[in-house]
PDB file of C-alpha atoms in Angstrom:
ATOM      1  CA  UNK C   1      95.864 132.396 134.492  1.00 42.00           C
ATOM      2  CA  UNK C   2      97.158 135.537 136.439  1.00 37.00           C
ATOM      3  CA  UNK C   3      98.287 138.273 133.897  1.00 42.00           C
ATOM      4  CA  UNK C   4     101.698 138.436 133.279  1.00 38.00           C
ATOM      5  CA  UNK C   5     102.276 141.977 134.475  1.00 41.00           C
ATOM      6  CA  UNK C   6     100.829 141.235 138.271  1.00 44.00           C
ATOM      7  CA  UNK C   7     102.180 137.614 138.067  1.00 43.00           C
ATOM      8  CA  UNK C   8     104.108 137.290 141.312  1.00 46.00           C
ATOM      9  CA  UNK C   9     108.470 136.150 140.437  1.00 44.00           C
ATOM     10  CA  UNK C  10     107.138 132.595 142.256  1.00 48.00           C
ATOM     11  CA  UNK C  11     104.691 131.921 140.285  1.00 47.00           C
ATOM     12  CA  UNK C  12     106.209 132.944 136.984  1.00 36.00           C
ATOM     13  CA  UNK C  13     108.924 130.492 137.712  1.00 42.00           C
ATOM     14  CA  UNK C  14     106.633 127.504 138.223  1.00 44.00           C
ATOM     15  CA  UNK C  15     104.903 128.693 135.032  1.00 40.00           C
ATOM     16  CA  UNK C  16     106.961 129.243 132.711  1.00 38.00           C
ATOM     17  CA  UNK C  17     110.389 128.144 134.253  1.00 41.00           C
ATOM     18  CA  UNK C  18     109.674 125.022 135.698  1.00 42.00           C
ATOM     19  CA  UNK C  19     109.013 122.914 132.758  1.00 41.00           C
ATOM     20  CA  UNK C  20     111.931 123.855 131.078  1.00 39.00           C
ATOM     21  CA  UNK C  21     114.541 122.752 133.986  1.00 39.00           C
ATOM     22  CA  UNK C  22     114.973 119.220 132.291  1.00 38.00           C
ATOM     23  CA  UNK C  23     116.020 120.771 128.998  1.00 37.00           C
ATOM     24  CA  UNK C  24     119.245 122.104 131.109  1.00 37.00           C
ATOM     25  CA  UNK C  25     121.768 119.645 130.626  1.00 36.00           C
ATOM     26  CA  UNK C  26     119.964 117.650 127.272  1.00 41.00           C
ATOM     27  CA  UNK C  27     120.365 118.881 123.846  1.00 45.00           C
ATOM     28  CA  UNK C  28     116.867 119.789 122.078  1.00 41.00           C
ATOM     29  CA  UNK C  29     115.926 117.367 119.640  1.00 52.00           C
ATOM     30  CA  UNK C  30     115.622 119.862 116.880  1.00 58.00           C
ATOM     31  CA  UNK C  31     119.466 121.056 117.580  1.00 75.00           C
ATOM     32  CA  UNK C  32     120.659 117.459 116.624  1.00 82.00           C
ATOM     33  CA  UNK C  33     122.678 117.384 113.987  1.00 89.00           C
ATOM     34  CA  UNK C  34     122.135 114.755 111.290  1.00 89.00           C
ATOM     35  CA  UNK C  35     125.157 112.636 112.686  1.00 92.00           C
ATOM     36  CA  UNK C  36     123.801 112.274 115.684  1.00 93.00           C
ATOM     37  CA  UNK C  37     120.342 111.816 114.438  1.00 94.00           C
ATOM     38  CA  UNK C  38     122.153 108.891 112.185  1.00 94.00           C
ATOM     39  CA  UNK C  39     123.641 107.526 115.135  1.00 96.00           C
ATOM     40  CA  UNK C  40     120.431 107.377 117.124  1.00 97.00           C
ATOM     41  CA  UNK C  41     118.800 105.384 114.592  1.00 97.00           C
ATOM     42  CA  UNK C  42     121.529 103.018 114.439  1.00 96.00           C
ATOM     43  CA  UNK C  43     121.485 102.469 118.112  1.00 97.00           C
ATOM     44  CA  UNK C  44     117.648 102.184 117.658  1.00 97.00           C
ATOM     45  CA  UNK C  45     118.176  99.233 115.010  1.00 97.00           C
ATOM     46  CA  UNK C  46     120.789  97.902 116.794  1.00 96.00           C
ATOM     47  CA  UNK C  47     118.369  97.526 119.896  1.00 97.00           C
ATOM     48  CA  UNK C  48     115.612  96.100 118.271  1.00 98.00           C
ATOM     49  CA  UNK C  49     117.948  93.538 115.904  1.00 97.00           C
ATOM     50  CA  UNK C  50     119.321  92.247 119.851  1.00 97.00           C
ATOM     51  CA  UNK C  51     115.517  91.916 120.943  1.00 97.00           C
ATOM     52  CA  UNK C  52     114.929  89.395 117.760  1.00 97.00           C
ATOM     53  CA  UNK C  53     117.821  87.317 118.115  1.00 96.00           C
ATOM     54  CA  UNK C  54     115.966  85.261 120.271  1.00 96.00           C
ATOM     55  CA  UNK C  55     113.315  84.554 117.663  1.00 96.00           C
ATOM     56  CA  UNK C  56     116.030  83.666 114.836  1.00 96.00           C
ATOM     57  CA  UNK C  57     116.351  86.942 113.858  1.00 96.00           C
ATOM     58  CA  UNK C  58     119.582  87.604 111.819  1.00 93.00           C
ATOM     59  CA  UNK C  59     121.491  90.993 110.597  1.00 92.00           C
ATOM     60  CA  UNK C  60     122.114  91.531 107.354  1.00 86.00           C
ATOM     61  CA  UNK C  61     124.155  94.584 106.381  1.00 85.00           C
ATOM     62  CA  UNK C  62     123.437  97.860 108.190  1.00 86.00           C
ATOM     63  CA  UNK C  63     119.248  98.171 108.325  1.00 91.00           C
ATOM     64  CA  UNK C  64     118.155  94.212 107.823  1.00 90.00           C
ATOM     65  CA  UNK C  65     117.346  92.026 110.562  1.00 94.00           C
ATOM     66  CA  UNK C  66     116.251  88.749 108.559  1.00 92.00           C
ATOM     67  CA  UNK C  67     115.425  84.997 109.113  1.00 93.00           C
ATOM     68  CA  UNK C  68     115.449  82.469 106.310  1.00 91.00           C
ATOM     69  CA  UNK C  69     114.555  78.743 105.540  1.00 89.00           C
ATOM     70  CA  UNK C  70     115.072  76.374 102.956  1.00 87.00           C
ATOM     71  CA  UNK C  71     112.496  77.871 101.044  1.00 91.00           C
ATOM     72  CA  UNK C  72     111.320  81.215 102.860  1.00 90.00           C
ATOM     73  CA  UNK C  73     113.094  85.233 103.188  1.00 90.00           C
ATOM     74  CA  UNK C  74     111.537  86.901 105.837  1.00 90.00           C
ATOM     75  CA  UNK C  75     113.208  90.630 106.531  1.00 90.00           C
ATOM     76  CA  UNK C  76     112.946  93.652 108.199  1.00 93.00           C
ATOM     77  CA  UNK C  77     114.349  96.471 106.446  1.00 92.00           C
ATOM     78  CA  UNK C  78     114.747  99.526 108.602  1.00 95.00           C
ATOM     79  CA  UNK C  79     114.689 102.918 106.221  1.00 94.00           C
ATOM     80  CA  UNK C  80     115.428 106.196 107.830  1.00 95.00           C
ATOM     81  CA  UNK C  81     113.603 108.871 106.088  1.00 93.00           C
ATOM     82  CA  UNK C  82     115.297 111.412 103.537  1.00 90.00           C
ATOM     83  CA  UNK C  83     112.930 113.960 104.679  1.00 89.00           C
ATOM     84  CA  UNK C  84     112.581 114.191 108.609  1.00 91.00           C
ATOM     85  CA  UNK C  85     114.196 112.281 111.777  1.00 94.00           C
ATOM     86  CA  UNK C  86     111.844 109.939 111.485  1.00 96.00           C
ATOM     87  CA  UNK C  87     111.986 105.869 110.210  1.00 96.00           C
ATOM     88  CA  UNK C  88     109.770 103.233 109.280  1.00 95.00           C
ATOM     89  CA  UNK C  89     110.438  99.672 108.964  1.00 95.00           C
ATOM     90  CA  UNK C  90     109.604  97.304 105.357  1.00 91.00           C
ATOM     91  CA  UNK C  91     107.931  94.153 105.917  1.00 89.00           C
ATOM     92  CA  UNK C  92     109.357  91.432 103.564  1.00 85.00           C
ATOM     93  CA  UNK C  93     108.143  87.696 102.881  1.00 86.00           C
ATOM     94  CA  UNK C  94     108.870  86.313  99.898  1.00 85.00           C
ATOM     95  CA  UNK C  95     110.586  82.063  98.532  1.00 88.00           C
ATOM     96  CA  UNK C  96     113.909  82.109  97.428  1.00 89.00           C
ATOM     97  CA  UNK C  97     112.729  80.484  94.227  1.00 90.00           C
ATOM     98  CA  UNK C  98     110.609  83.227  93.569  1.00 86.00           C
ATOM     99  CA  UNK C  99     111.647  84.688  89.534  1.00 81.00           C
ATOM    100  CA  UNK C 100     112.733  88.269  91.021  1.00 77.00           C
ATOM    101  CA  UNK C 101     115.922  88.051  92.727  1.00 68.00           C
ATOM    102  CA  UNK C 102     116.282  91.643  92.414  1.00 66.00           C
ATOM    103  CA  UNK C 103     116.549  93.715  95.681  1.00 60.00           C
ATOM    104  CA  UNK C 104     113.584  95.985  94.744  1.00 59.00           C
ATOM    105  CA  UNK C 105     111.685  93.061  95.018  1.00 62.00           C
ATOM    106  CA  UNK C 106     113.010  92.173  98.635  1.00 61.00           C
ATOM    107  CA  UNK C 107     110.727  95.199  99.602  1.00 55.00           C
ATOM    108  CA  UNK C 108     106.958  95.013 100.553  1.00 55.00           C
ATOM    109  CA  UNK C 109     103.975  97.446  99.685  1.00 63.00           C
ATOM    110  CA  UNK C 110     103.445  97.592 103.543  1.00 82.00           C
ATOM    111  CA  UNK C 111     105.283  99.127 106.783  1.00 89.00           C
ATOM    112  CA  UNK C 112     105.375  98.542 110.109  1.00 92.00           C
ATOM    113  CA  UNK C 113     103.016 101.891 110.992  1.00 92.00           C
ATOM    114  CA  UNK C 114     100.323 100.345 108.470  1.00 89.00           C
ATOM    115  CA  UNK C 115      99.712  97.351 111.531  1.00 88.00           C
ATOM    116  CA  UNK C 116      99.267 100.002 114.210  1.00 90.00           C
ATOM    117  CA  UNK C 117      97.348 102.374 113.278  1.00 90.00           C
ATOM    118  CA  UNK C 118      96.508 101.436 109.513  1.00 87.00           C
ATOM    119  CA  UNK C 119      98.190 104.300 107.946  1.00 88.00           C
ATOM    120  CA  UNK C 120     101.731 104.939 106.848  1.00 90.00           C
ATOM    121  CA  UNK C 121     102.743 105.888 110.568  1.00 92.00           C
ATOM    122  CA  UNK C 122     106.940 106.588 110.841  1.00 95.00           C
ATOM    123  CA  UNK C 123     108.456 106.879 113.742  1.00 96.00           C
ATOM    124  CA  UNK C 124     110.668 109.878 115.606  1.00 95.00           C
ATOM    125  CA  UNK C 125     114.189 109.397 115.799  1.00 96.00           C
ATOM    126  CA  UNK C 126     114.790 111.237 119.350  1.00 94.00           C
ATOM    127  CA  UNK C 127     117.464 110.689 122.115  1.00 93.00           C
ATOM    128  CA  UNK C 128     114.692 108.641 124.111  1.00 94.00           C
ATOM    129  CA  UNK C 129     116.110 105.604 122.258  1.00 96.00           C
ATOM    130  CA  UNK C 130     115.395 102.743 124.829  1.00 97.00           C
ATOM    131  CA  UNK C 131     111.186 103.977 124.806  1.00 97.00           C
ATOM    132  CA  UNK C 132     111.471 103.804 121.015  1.00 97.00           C
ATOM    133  CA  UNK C 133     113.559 100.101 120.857  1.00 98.00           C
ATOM    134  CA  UNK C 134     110.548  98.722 123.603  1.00 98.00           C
ATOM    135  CA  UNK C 135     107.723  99.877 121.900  1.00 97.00           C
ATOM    136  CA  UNK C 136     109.368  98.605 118.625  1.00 97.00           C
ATOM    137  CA  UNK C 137     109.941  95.499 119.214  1.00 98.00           C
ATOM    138  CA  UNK C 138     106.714  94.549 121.506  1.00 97.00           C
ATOM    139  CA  UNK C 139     105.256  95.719 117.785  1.00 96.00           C
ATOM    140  CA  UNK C 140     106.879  93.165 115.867  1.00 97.00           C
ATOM    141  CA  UNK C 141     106.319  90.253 118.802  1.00 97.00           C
ATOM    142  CA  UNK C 142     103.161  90.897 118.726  1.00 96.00           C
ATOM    143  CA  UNK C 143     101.864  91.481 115.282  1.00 93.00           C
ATOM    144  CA  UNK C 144     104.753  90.736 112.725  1.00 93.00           C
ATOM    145  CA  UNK C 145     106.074  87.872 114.019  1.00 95.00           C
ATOM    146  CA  UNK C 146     103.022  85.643 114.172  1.00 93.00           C
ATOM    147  CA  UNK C 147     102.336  86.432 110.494  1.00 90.00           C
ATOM    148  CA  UNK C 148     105.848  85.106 109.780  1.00 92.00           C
ATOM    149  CA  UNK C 149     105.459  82.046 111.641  1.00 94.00           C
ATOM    150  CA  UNK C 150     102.513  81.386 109.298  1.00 92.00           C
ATOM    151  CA  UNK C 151     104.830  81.911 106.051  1.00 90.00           C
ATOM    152  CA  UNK C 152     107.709  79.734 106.901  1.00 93.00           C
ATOM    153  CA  UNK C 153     107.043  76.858 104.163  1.00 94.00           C
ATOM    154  CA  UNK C 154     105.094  77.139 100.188  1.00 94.00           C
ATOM    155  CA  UNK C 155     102.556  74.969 102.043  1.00 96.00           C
ATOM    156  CA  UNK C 156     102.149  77.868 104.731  1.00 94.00           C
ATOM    157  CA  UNK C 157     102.097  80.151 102.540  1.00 92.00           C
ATOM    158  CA  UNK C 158      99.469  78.745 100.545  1.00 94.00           C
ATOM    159  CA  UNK C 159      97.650  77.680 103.341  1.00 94.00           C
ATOM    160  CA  UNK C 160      96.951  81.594 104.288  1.00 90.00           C
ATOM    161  CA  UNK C 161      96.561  83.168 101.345  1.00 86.00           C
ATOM    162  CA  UNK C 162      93.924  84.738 102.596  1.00 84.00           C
ATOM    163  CA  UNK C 163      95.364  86.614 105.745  1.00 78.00           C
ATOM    164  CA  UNK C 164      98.519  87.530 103.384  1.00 75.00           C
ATOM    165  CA  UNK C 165      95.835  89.151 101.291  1.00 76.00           C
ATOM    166  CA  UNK C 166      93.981  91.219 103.624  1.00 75.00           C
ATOM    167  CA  UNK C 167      97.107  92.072 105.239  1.00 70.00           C
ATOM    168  CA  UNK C 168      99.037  93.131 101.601  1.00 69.00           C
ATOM    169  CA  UNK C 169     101.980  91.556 102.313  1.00 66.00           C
ATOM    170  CA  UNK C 170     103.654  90.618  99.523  1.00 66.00           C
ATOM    171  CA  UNK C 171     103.106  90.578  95.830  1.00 71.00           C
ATOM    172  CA  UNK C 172      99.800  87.989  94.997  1.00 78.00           C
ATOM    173  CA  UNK C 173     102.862  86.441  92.284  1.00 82.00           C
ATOM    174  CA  UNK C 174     104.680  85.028  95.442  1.00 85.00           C
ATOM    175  CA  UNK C 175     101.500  82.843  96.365  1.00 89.00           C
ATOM    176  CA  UNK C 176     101.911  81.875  92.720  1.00 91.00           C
ATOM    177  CA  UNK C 177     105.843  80.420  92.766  1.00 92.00           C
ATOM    178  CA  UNK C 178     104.378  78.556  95.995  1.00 94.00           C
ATOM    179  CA  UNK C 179     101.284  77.044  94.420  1.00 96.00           C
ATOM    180  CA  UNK C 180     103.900  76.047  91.908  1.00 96.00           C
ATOM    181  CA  UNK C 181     106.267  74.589  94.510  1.00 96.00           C
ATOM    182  CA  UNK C 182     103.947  72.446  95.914  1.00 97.00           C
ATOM    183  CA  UNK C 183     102.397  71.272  92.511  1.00 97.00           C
ATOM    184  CA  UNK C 184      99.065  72.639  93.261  1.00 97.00           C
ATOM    185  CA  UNK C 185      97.859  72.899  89.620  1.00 97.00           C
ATOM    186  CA  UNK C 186      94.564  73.918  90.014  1.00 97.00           C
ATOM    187  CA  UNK C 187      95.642  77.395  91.969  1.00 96.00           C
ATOM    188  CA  UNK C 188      98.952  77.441  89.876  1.00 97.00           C
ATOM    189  CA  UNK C 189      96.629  77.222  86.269  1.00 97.00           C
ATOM    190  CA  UNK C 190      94.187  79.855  87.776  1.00 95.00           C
ATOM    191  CA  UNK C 191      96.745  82.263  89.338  1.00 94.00           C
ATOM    192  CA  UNK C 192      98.722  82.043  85.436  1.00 95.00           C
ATOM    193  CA  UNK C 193      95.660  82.525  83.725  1.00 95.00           C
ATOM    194  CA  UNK C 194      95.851  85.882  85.595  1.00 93.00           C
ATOM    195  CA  UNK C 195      98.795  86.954  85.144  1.00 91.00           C
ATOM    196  CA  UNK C 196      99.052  86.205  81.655  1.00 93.00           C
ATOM    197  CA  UNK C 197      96.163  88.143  80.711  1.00 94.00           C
ATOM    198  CA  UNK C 198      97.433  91.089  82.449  1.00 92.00           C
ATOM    199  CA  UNK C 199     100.239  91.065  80.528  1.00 91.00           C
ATOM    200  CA  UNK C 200      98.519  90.863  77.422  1.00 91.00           C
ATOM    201  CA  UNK C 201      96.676  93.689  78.007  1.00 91.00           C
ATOM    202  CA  UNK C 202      99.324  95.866  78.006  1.00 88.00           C
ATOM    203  CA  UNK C 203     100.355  95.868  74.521  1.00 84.00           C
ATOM    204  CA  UNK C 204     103.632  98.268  74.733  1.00 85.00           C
ATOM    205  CA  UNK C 205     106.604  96.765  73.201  1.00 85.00           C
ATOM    206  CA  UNK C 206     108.499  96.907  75.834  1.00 88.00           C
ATOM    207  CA  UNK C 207     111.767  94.202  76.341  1.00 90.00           C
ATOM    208  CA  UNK C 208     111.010  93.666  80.101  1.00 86.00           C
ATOM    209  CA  UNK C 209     107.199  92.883  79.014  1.00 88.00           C
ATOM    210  CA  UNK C 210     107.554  90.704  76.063  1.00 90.00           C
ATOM    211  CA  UNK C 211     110.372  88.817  78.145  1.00 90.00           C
ATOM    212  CA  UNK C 212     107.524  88.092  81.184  1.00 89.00           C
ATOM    213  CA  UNK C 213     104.910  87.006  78.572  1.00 92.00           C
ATOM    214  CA  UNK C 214     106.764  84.470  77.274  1.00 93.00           C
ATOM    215  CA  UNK C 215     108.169  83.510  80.705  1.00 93.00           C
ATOM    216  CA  UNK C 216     104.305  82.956  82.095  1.00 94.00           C
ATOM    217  CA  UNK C 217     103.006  81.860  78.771  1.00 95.00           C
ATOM    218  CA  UNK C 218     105.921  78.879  78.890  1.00 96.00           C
ATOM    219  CA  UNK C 219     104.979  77.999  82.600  1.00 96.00           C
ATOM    220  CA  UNK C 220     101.001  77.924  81.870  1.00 96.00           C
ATOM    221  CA  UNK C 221     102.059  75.610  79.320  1.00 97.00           C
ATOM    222  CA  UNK C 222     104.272  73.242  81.526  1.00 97.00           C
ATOM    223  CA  UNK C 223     101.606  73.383  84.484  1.00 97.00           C
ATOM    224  CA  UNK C 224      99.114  72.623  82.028  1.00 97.00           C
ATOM    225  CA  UNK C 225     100.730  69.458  80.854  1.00 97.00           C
ATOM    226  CA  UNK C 226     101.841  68.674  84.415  1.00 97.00           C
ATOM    227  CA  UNK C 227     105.456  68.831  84.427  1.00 98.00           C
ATOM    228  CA  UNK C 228     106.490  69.554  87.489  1.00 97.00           C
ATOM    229  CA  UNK C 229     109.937  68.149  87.180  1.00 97.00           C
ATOM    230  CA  UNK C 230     110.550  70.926  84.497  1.00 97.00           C
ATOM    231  CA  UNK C 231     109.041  73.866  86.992  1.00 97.00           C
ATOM    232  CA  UNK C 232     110.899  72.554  89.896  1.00 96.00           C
ATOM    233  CA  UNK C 233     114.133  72.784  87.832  1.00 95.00           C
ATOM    234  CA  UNK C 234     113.223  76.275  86.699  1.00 93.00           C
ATOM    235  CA  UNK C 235     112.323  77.684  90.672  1.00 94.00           C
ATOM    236  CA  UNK C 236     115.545  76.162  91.620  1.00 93.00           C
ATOM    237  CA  UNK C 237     117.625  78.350  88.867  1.00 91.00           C
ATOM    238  CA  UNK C 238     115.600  81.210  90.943  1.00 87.00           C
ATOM    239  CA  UNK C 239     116.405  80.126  93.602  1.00 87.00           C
ATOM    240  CA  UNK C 240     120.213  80.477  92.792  1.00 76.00           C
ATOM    241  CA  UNK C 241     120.006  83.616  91.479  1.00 75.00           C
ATOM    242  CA  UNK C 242     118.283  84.914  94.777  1.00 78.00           C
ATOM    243  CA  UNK C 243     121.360  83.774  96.894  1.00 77.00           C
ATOM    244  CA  UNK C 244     124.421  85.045  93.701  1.00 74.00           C
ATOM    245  CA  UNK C 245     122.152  88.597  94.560  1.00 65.00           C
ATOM    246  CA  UNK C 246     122.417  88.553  98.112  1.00 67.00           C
ATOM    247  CA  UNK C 247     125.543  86.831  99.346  1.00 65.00           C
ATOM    248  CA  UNK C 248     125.605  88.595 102.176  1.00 57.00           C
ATOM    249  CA  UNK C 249     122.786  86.740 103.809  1.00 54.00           C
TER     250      UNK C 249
END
């Protein structure tokens, strides 16, 4: 480059002039304030939720785009981070009759950046909102929606155990409840046998642990005598309990 002292007034200006002309009449990202940074990533969920309608995509509250059958939650839940102007989105699949209505357990242990690039990728929350909404969704179309379509039923669910797996969908106890749903006992009596040995390992005397002993103790027991009419009763009390939690879906 020509030194800056000889540089000719022409040439400065293409330099170091030029490339700032678009930045005349737009705001620079870092001088957003946080409303407007909010408001960006609302018109960013906003965009993508409209994409998804067409797949049976519903909204639920502010950040959830969801779909749901008779026995399947499927969600997206978009979280903006505390930290940065950036967001991620939570990948959710999970049976209504599952025994943790909670909304904790409405979340996944994987995002939305894990499927791109395999890390925990988040996303910038600029002004270029339509770029953002397009690469978004082709995401999801491509990657997170054919995974769903593969967990809409227990039988589906059971059926690809083994992508679910590699992928880290969900918790392994949802393939459980399903096993159970579809009176698979040999899965069902295996997957139990797990869990309750887990649980007896840890030995602290803790209410919430003691409670899910018994809880998985009392189910081995029932699978192991094959009575299913008593387990189907018990996922559909879960299965109540999921919808009394979440009447808003």
């Amino acid at each position: 480059p020509l030194p800056l002292m000889r540089m000719k007034l022409r040439d400065f200006k293409k330099i170091f002039l030029k490339p700032l002309q678009h930045l005349n009449n737009k705001k620079l990202e870092s001088d957003l304030s946080k409303k407007e940074v909010y408001q960006l990533f609302k018109k960013i969920v906003s965009g993508i939720h409209s994409n998804l309608k067409k797949h049976g995509f519903k909204k639920q509250g502010t950040n959830n785009s969801y779909r749901i059958t008779e026995e399947i939650y499927q969600s997206l839940n978009f979280q903006k981070s505390s930290y940065n102007d950036c967001f991620t989105i939570n990948i959710c699949i999970r049976p209504t009759y599952w025994n943790r209505p909670e909304i904790a357990y409405l979340l996944s242990t994987r995002r939305i950046g894990n499927f791109e690039t395999g890390k925990d990728k988040w996303y910038e929350i600029n002004s270029n909102t339509e770029s953002t909404i397009e690469h978004i969704t082709k995401l999801i179309e491509k990657i997170i929606i054919p995974i769903f379509d593969k967990t809409q039923t227990s039988e589906l669910i059971i059926a690809n155990q083994e992508l679910l797996k590699k992928e880290k969908i969900f918790d392994q106890s949802v393939v459980l409840f399903s096993a159970m749903r579809i009176t698979d006992k040999k899965l069902s009596k295996k997957m139990l046998t797990e869990k309750v040995n887990t649980l007896e390992k840890d030995d602290r005397n803790v209410e919430w642990i003691v409670n899910e002993r018994e809880y998985f103790r009392n189910l081995s027991e029932l699978v192991e005598s094959e009575k299913w009419d008593e387990i189907q009763k018990e996922l559909d009390s879960n299965k109540v309990n999921f919808y009394d939690l979440n009447k808003n879906i």
